Short mmCIF file of C-alpha atoms and ligand atoms in Angstrom, two decimals:
data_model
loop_
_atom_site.label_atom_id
_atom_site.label_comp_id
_atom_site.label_asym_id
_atom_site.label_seq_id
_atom_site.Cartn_x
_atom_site.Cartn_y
_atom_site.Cartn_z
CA UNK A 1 -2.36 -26.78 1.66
CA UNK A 2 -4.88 -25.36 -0.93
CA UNK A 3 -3.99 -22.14 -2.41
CA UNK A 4 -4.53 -19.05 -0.35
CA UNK A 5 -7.46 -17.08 -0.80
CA UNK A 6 -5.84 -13.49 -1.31
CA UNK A 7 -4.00 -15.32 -4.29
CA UNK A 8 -7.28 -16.61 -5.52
CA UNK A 9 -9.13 -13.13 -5.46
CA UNK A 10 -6.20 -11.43 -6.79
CA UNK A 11 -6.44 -13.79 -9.43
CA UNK A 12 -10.43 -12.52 -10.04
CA UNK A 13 -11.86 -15.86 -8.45
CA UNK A 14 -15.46 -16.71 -7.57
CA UNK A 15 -15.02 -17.34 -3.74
CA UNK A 16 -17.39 -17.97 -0.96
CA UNK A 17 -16.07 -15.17 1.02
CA UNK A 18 -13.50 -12.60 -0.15
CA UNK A 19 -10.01 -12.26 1.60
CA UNK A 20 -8.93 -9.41 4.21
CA UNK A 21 -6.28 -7.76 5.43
CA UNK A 22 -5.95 -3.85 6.19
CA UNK A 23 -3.23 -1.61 5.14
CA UNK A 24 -1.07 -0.42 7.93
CA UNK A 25 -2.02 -3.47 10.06
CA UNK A 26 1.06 -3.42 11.88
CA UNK A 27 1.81 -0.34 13.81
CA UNK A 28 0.93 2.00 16.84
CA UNK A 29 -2.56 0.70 17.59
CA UNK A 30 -1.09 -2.22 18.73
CA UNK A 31 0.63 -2.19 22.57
CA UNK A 32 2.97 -4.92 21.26
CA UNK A 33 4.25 -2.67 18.84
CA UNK A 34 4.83 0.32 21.20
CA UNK A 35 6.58 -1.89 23.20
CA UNK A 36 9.31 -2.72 20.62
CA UNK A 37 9.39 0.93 19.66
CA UNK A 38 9.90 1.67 23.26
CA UNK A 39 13.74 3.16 22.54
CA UNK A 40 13.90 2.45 19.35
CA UNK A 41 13.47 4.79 16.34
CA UNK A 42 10.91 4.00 13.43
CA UNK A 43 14.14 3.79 11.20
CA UNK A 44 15.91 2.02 12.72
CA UNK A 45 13.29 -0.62 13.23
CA UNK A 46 12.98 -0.98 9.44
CA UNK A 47 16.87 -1.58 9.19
CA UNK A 48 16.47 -4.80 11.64
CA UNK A 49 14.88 -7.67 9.31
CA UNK A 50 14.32 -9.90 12.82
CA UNK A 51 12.13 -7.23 14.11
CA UNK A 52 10.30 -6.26 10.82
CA UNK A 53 9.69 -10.13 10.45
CA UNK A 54 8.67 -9.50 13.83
CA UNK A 55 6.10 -6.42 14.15
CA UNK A 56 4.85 -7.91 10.36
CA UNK A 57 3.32 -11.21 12.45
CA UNK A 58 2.03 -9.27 15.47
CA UNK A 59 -1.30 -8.31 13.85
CA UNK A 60 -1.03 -11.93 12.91
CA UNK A 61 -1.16 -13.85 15.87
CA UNK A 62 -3.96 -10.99 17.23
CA UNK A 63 -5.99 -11.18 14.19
CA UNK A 64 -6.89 -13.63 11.62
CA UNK A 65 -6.05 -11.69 8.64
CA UNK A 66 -5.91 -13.71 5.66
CA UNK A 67 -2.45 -11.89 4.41
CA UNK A 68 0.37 -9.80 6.16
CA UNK A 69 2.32 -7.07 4.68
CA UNK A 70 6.16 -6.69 5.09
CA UNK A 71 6.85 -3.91 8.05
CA UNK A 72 8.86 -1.29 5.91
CA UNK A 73 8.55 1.93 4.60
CA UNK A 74 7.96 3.50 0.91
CA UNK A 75 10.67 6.47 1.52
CA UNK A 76 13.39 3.67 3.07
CA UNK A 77 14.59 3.33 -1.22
CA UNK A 78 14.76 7.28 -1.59
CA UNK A 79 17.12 7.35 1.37
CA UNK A 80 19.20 4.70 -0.41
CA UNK A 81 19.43 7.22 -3.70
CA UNK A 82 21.09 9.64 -1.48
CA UNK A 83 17.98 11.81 0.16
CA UNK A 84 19.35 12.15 4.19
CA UNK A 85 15.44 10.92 5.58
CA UNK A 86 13.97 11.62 9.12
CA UNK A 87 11.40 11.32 10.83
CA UNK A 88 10.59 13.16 14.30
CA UNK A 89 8.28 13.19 16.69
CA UNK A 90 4.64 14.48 16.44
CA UNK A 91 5.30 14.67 12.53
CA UNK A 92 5.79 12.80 9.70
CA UNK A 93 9.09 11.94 7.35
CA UNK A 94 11.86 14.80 6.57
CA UNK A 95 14.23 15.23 3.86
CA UNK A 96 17.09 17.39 4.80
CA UNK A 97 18.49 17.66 1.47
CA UNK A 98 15.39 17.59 -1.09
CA UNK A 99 15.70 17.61 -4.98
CA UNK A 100 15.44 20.82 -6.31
CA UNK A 101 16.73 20.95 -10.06
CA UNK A 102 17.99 18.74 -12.51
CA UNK A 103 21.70 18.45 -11.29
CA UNK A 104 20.06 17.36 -7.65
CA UNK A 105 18.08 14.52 -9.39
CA UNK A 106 21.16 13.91 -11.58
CA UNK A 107 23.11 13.52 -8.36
CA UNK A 108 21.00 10.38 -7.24
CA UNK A 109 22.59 7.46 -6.47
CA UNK A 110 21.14 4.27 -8.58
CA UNK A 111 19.40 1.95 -5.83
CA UNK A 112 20.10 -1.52 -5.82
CA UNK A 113 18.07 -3.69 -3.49
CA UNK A 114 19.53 -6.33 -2.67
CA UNK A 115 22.63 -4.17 -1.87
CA UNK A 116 21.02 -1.39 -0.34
CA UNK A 117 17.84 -2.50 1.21
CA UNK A 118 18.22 -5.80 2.35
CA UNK A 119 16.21 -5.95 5.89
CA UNK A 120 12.45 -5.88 4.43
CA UNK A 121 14.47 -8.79 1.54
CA UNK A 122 15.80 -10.99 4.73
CA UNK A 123 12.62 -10.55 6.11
CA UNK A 124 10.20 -11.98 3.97
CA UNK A 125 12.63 -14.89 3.57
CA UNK A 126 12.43 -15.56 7.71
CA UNK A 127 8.60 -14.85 7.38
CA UNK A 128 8.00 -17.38 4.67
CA UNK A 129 9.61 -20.26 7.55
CA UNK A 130 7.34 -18.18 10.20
CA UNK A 131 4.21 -18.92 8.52
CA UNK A 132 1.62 -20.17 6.15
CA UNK A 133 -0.13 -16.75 5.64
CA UNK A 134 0.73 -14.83 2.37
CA UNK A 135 2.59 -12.08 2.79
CA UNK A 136 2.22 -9.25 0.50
CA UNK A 137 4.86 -7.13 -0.39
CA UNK A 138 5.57 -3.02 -1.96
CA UNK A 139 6.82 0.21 -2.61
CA UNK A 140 5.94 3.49 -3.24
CA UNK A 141 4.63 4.70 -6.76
CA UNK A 142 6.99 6.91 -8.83
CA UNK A 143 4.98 10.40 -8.70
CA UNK A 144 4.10 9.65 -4.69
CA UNK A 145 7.89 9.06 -4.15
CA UNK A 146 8.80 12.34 -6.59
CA UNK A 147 6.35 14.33 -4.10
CA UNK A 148 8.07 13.04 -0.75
CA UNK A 149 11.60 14.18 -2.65
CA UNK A 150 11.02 17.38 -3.85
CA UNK A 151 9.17 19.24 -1.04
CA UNK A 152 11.15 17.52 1.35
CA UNK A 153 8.52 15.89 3.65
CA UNK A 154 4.41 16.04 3.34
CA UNK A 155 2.65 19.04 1.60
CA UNK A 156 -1.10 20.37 1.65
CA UNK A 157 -0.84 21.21 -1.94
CA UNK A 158 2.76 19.58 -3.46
CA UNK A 159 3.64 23.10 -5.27
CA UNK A 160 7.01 22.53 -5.42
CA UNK A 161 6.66 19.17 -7.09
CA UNK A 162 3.41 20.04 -9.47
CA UNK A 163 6.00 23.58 -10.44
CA UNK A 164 8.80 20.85 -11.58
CA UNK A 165 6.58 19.18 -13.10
CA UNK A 166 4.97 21.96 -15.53
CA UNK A 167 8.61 24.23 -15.65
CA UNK A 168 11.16 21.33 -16.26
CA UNK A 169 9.27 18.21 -17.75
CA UNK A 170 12.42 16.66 -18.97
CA UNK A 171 13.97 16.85 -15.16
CA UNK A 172 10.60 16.07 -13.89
CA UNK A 173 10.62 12.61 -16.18
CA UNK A 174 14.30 12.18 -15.48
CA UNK A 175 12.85 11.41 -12.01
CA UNK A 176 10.10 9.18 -12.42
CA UNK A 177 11.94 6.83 -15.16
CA UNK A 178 14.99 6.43 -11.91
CA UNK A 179 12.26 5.91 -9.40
CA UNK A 180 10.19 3.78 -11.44
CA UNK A 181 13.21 1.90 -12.41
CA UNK A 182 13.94 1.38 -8.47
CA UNK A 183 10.85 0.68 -7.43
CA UNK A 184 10.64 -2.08 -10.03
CA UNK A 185 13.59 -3.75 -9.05
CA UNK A 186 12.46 -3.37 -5.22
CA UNK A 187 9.12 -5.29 -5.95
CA UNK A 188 10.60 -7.69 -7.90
CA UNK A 189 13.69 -8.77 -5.63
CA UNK A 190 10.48 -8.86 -2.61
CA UNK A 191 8.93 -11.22 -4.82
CA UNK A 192 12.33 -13.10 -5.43
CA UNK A 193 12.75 -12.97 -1.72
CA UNK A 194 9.02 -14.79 -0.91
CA UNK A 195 6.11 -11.96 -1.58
CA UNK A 196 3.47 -13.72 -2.91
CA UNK A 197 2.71 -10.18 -4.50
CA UNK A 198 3.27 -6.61 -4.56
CA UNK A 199 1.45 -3.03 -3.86
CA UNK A 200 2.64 -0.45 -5.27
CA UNK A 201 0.59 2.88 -3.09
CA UNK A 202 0.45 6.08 -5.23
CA UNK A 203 -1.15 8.06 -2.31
CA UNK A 204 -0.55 11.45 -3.97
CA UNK A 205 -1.54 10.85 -7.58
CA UNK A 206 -5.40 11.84 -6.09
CA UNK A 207 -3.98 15.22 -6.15
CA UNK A 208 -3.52 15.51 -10.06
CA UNK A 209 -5.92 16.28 -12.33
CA UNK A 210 -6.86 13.57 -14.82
CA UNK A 211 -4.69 15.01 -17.62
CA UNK A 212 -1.71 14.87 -15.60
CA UNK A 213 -2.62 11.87 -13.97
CA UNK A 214 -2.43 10.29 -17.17
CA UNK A 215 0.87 11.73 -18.45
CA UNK A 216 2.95 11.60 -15.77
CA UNK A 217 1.53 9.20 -12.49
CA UNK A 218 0.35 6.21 -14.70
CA UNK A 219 2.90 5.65 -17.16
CA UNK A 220 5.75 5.92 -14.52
CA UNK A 221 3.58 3.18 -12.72
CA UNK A 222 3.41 1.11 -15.42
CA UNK A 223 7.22 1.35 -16.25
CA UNK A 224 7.53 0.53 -12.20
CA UNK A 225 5.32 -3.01 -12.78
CA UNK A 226 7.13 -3.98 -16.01
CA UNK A 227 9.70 -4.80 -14.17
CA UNK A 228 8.18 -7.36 -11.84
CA UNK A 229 7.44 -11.05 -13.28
CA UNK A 230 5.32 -13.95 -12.01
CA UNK A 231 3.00 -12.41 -8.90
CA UNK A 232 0.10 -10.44 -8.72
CA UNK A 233 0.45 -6.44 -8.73
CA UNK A 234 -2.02 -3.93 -6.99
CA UNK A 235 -2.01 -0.54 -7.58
CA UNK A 236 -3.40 1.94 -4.93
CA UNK A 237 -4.38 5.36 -5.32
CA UNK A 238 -6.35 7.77 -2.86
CA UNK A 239 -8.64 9.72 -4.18
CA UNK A 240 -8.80 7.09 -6.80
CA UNK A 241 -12.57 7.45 -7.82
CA UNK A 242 -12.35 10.26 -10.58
CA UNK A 243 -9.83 8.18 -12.11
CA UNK A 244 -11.45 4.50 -12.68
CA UNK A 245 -11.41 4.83 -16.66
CA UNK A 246 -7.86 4.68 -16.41
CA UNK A 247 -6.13 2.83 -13.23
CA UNK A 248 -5.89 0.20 -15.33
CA UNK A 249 -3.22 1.83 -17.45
CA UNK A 250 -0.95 1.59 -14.29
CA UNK A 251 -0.49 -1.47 -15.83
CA UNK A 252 -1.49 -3.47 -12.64
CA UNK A 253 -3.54 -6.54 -12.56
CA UNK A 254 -5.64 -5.74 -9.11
CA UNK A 255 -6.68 -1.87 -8.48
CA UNK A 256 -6.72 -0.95 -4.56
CA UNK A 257 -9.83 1.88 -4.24
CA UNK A 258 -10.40 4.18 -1.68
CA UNK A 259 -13.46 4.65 0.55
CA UNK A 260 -15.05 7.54 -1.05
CA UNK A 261 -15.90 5.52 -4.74
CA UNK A 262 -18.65 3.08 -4.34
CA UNK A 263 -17.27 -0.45 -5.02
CA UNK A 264 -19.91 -1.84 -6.91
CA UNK A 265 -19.83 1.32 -9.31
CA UNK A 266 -16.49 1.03 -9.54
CA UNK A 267 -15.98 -2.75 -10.95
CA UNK A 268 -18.93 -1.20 -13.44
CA UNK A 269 -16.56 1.35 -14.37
CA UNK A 270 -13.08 -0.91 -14.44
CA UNK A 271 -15.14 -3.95 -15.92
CA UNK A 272 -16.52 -7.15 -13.80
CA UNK A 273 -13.19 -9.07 -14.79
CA UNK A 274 -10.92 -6.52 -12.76
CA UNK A 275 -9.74 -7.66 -9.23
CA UNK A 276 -10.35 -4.41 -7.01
CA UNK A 277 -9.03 -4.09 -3.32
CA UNK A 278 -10.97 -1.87 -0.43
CA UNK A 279 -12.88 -0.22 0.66
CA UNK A 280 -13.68 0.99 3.88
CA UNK A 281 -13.25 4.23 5.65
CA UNK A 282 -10.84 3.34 8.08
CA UNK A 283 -12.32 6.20 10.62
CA UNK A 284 -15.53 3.51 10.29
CA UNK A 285 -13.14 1.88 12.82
CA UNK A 286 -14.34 3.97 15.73
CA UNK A 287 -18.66 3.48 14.67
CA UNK A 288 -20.40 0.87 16.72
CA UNK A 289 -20.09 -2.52 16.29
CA UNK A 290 -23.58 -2.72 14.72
CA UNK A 291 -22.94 -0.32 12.08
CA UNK A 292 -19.11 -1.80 11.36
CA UNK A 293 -20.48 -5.17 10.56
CA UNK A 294 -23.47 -3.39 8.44
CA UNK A 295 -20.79 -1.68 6.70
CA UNK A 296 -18.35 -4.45 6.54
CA UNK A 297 -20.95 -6.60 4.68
CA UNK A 298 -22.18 -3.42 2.53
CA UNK A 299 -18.74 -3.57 1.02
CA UNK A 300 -18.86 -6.98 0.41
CA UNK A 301 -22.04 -7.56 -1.39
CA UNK A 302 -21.40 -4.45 -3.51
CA UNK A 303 -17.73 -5.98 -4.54
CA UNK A 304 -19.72 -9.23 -5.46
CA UNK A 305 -18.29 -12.90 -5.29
CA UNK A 306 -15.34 -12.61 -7.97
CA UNK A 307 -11.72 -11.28 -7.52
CA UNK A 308 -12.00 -9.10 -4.24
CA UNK A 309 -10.13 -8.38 -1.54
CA UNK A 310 -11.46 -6.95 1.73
CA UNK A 311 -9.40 -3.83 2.78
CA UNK A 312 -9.60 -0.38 3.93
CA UNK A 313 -9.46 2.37 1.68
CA UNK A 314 -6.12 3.86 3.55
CA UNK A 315 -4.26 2.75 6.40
CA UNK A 316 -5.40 2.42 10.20
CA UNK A 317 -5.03 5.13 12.10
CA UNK A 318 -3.16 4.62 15.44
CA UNK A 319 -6.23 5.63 17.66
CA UNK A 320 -7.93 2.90 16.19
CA UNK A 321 -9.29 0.32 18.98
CA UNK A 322 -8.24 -3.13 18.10
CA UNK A 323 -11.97 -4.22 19.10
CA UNK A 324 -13.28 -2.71 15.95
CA UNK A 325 -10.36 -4.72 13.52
CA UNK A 326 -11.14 -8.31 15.49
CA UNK A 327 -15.13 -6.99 14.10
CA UNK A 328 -14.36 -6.59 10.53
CA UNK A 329 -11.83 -9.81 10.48
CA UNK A 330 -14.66 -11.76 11.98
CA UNK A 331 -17.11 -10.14 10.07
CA UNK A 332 -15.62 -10.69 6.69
CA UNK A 333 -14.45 -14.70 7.91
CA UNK A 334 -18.13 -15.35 8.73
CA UNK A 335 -19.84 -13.86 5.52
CA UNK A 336 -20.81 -16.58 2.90
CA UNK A 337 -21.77 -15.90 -0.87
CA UNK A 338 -23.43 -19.18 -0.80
CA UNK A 339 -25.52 -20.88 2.17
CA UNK A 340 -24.30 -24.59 1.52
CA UNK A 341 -22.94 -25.80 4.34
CA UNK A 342 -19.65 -27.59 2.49
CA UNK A 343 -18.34 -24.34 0.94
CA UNK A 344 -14.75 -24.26 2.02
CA UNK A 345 -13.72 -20.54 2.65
CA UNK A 346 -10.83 -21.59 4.77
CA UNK A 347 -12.12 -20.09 7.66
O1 LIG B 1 0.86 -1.48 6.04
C1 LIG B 1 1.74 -1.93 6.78
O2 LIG B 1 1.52 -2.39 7.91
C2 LIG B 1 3.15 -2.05 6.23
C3 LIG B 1 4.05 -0.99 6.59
C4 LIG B 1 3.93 0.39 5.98
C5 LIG B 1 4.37 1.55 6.64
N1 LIG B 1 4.28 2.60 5.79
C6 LIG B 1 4.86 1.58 8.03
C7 LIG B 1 4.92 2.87 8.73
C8 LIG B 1 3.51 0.79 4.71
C9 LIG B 1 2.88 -0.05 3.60
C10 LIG B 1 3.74 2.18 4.61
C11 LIG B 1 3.47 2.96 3.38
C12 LIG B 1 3.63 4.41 3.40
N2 LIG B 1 4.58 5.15 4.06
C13 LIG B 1 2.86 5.29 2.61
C14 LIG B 1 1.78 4.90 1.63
C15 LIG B 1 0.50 4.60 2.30
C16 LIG B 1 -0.13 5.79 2.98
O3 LIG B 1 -0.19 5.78 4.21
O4 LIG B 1 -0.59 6.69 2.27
C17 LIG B 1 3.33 6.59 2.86
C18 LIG B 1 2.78 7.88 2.24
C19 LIG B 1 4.42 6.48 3.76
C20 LIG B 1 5.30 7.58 4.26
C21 LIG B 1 5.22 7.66 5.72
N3 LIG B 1 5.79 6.76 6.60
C22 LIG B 1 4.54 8.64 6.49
C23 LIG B 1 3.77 9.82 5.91
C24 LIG B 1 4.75 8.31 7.84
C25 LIG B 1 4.33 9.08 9.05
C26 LIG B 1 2.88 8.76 9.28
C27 LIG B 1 2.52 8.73 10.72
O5 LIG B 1 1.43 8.21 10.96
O6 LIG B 1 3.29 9.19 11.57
C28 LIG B 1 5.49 7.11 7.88
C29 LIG B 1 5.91 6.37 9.08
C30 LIG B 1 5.39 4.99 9.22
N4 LIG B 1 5.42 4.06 8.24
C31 LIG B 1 4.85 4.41 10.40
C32 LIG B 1 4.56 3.08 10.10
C33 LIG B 1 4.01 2.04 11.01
C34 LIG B 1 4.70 5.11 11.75
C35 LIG B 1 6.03 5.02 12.40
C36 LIG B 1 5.97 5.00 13.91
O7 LIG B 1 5.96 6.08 14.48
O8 LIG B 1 5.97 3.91 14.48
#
């Protein structure tokens, strides 16, 4: 078989059509998914590698998405370190005990992956038997993780964390060197256990300013990718357009953009030999078909031919209708850079 064409863009190739796959492409949009989380809590489906192998192909067989992502969660490592996680109904995850001080972030427990987190491990090794498409795997960035752990669930404004932060650097850094230290390992035993490569999603680092951005978010990133050898890394931000001078210093080869930057301007601002990842607004789910596959090929010619990879700019939202993702797939499998009739984009 000829090497996949995610690997190829992430590798900055000339292709005749980039890539896709969307972020969150397994999950609550899909009625085969409800039906296995008919009785069955979100957590407990991530502690099952069968069923994350599972719910991981189900957008699969539906869609022909050129790469799958392992079913998992970013917070599933902080719950390993010793933070008692939760998540209920109608709202998002809950940390009963969140770090507060130094002593409660001295108090983690060091995470191990292989001994502590081995469903989403076992189940890229059944996936890579289950199939020929790539699948991708990740974590969650250091300061995005830090967030999560210090206010104790979601936040409009993350004062708690940004107040560490500024009062008690040292503590603060304390943090992000074990969770960047983690998260390394975590990537690098999902590569060890078949990911053909990893994201790391820093949804929360859109909320710094550039200064702090620079000090804190990227250089904990970067200690996070150190750590993984041998297979592509992508690092996403939201919010990620003020910050193109410097995404690169995450230290990753691919950058994942959100919908608000324009692409084109973006791989002006990166430079042409940077891989980028995105971008569509993923509430341009629910616009008619006409203006989706307008959109859909907007993106594309404004990436240009080299080293992109057709995403959204964040992940579906469950209210999505799965008519609108079989339009982009298509969409994105049909386009051609070049008319001649032998160009073989693998569709
Ligand atoms: O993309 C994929 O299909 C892979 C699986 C995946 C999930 N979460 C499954 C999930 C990935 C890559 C994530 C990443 C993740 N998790 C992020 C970073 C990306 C982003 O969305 O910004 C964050 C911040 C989290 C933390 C998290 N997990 C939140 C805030 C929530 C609640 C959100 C919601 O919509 O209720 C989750 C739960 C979660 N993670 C679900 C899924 C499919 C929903 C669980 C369910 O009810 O079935």
């Amino acid at each position: 078989m000829s090497r996949p064409l995610l690997l190829r863009a992430l590798a900055g190739e000339t292709l005749p059509r980039p890539p896709v796959w969307m972020m969150r492409q397994a999950g609550r949009y899909m009625p085969e998914y409800m039906a296995i989380r008919q009785g069955l809590g979100f957590l407990e489906l991530c502690a099952d590698a069968d069923l994350c192998a599972e719910v991981t192909l189900q957008p699969l067989r539906r869609f022909r998405f050129d790469a799958g992502i392992i079913f998992s969660d970013i917070l599933l490592p902080l719950a390993s370190m010793g933070l008692d996680l939760s998540f209920g109904k109608g709202h998002g995850p809950v940390f009963a005990n969140p770090l507060r001080d130094r002593s409660d972030i001295d108090a983690l427990r060091d995470f191990d992956p292989v001994r502590d987190l081995p469903a989403p491990l076992r189940a890229l090794q059944i996936l890579k038997a289950a199939t020929e498409v790539p699948i991708l795997g990740f974590a969650g960035a250091p300061f995005t993780l830090a967030c999560y752990a210090i206010e104790g669930g979601g936040s409009k404004d993350w004062i708690r964390t940004k107040q560490l932060m500024w009062r008690e650097p040292a503590a603060f850094q304390a943090l992000l060197d074990r969770l960047a230290d983690a998260v390394g390992d975590h990537m690098q035993a999902q590569v060890e256990a078949g990911a053909v490569g990893v994201q790391l999603f820093d949804t929360w680092a859109g909320t710094l300013s550039a200064e702090d951005l620079r000090r804190w978010a990227l250089p904990a990133a970067q200690r996070a990718f150190s750590r993984v050898k041998g297979a592509p890394t992508i690092y996403y931000t939201r919010d990620s357009g003020p910050f193109l001078p410097w995404l690169r210093d995450s230290g990753a080869q691919v950058i994942g953009l959100d919908w608000r930057v324009d692409i084109g301007h973006a791989r002006s601002v990166l430079g042409p030999e940077v891989p980028v990842q995105g971008n569509m607004d993923p509430i341009a789910l629910f616009a008619d078909e006409a203006e989706l596959r307008r959109r859909t090929e907007a993106i594309i010619r404004a990436a240009g031919p080299a080293g992109h990879v057709f995403n959204l700019g964040h992940g579906i939202t469950p209210e999505t209708p799965m008519e609108a993702v079989e339009t982009v797939v298509e969409a994105v499998r049909a386009f051609r850079w070049s008319t001649e009739p032998t160009s073989a984009a693998g569709a």
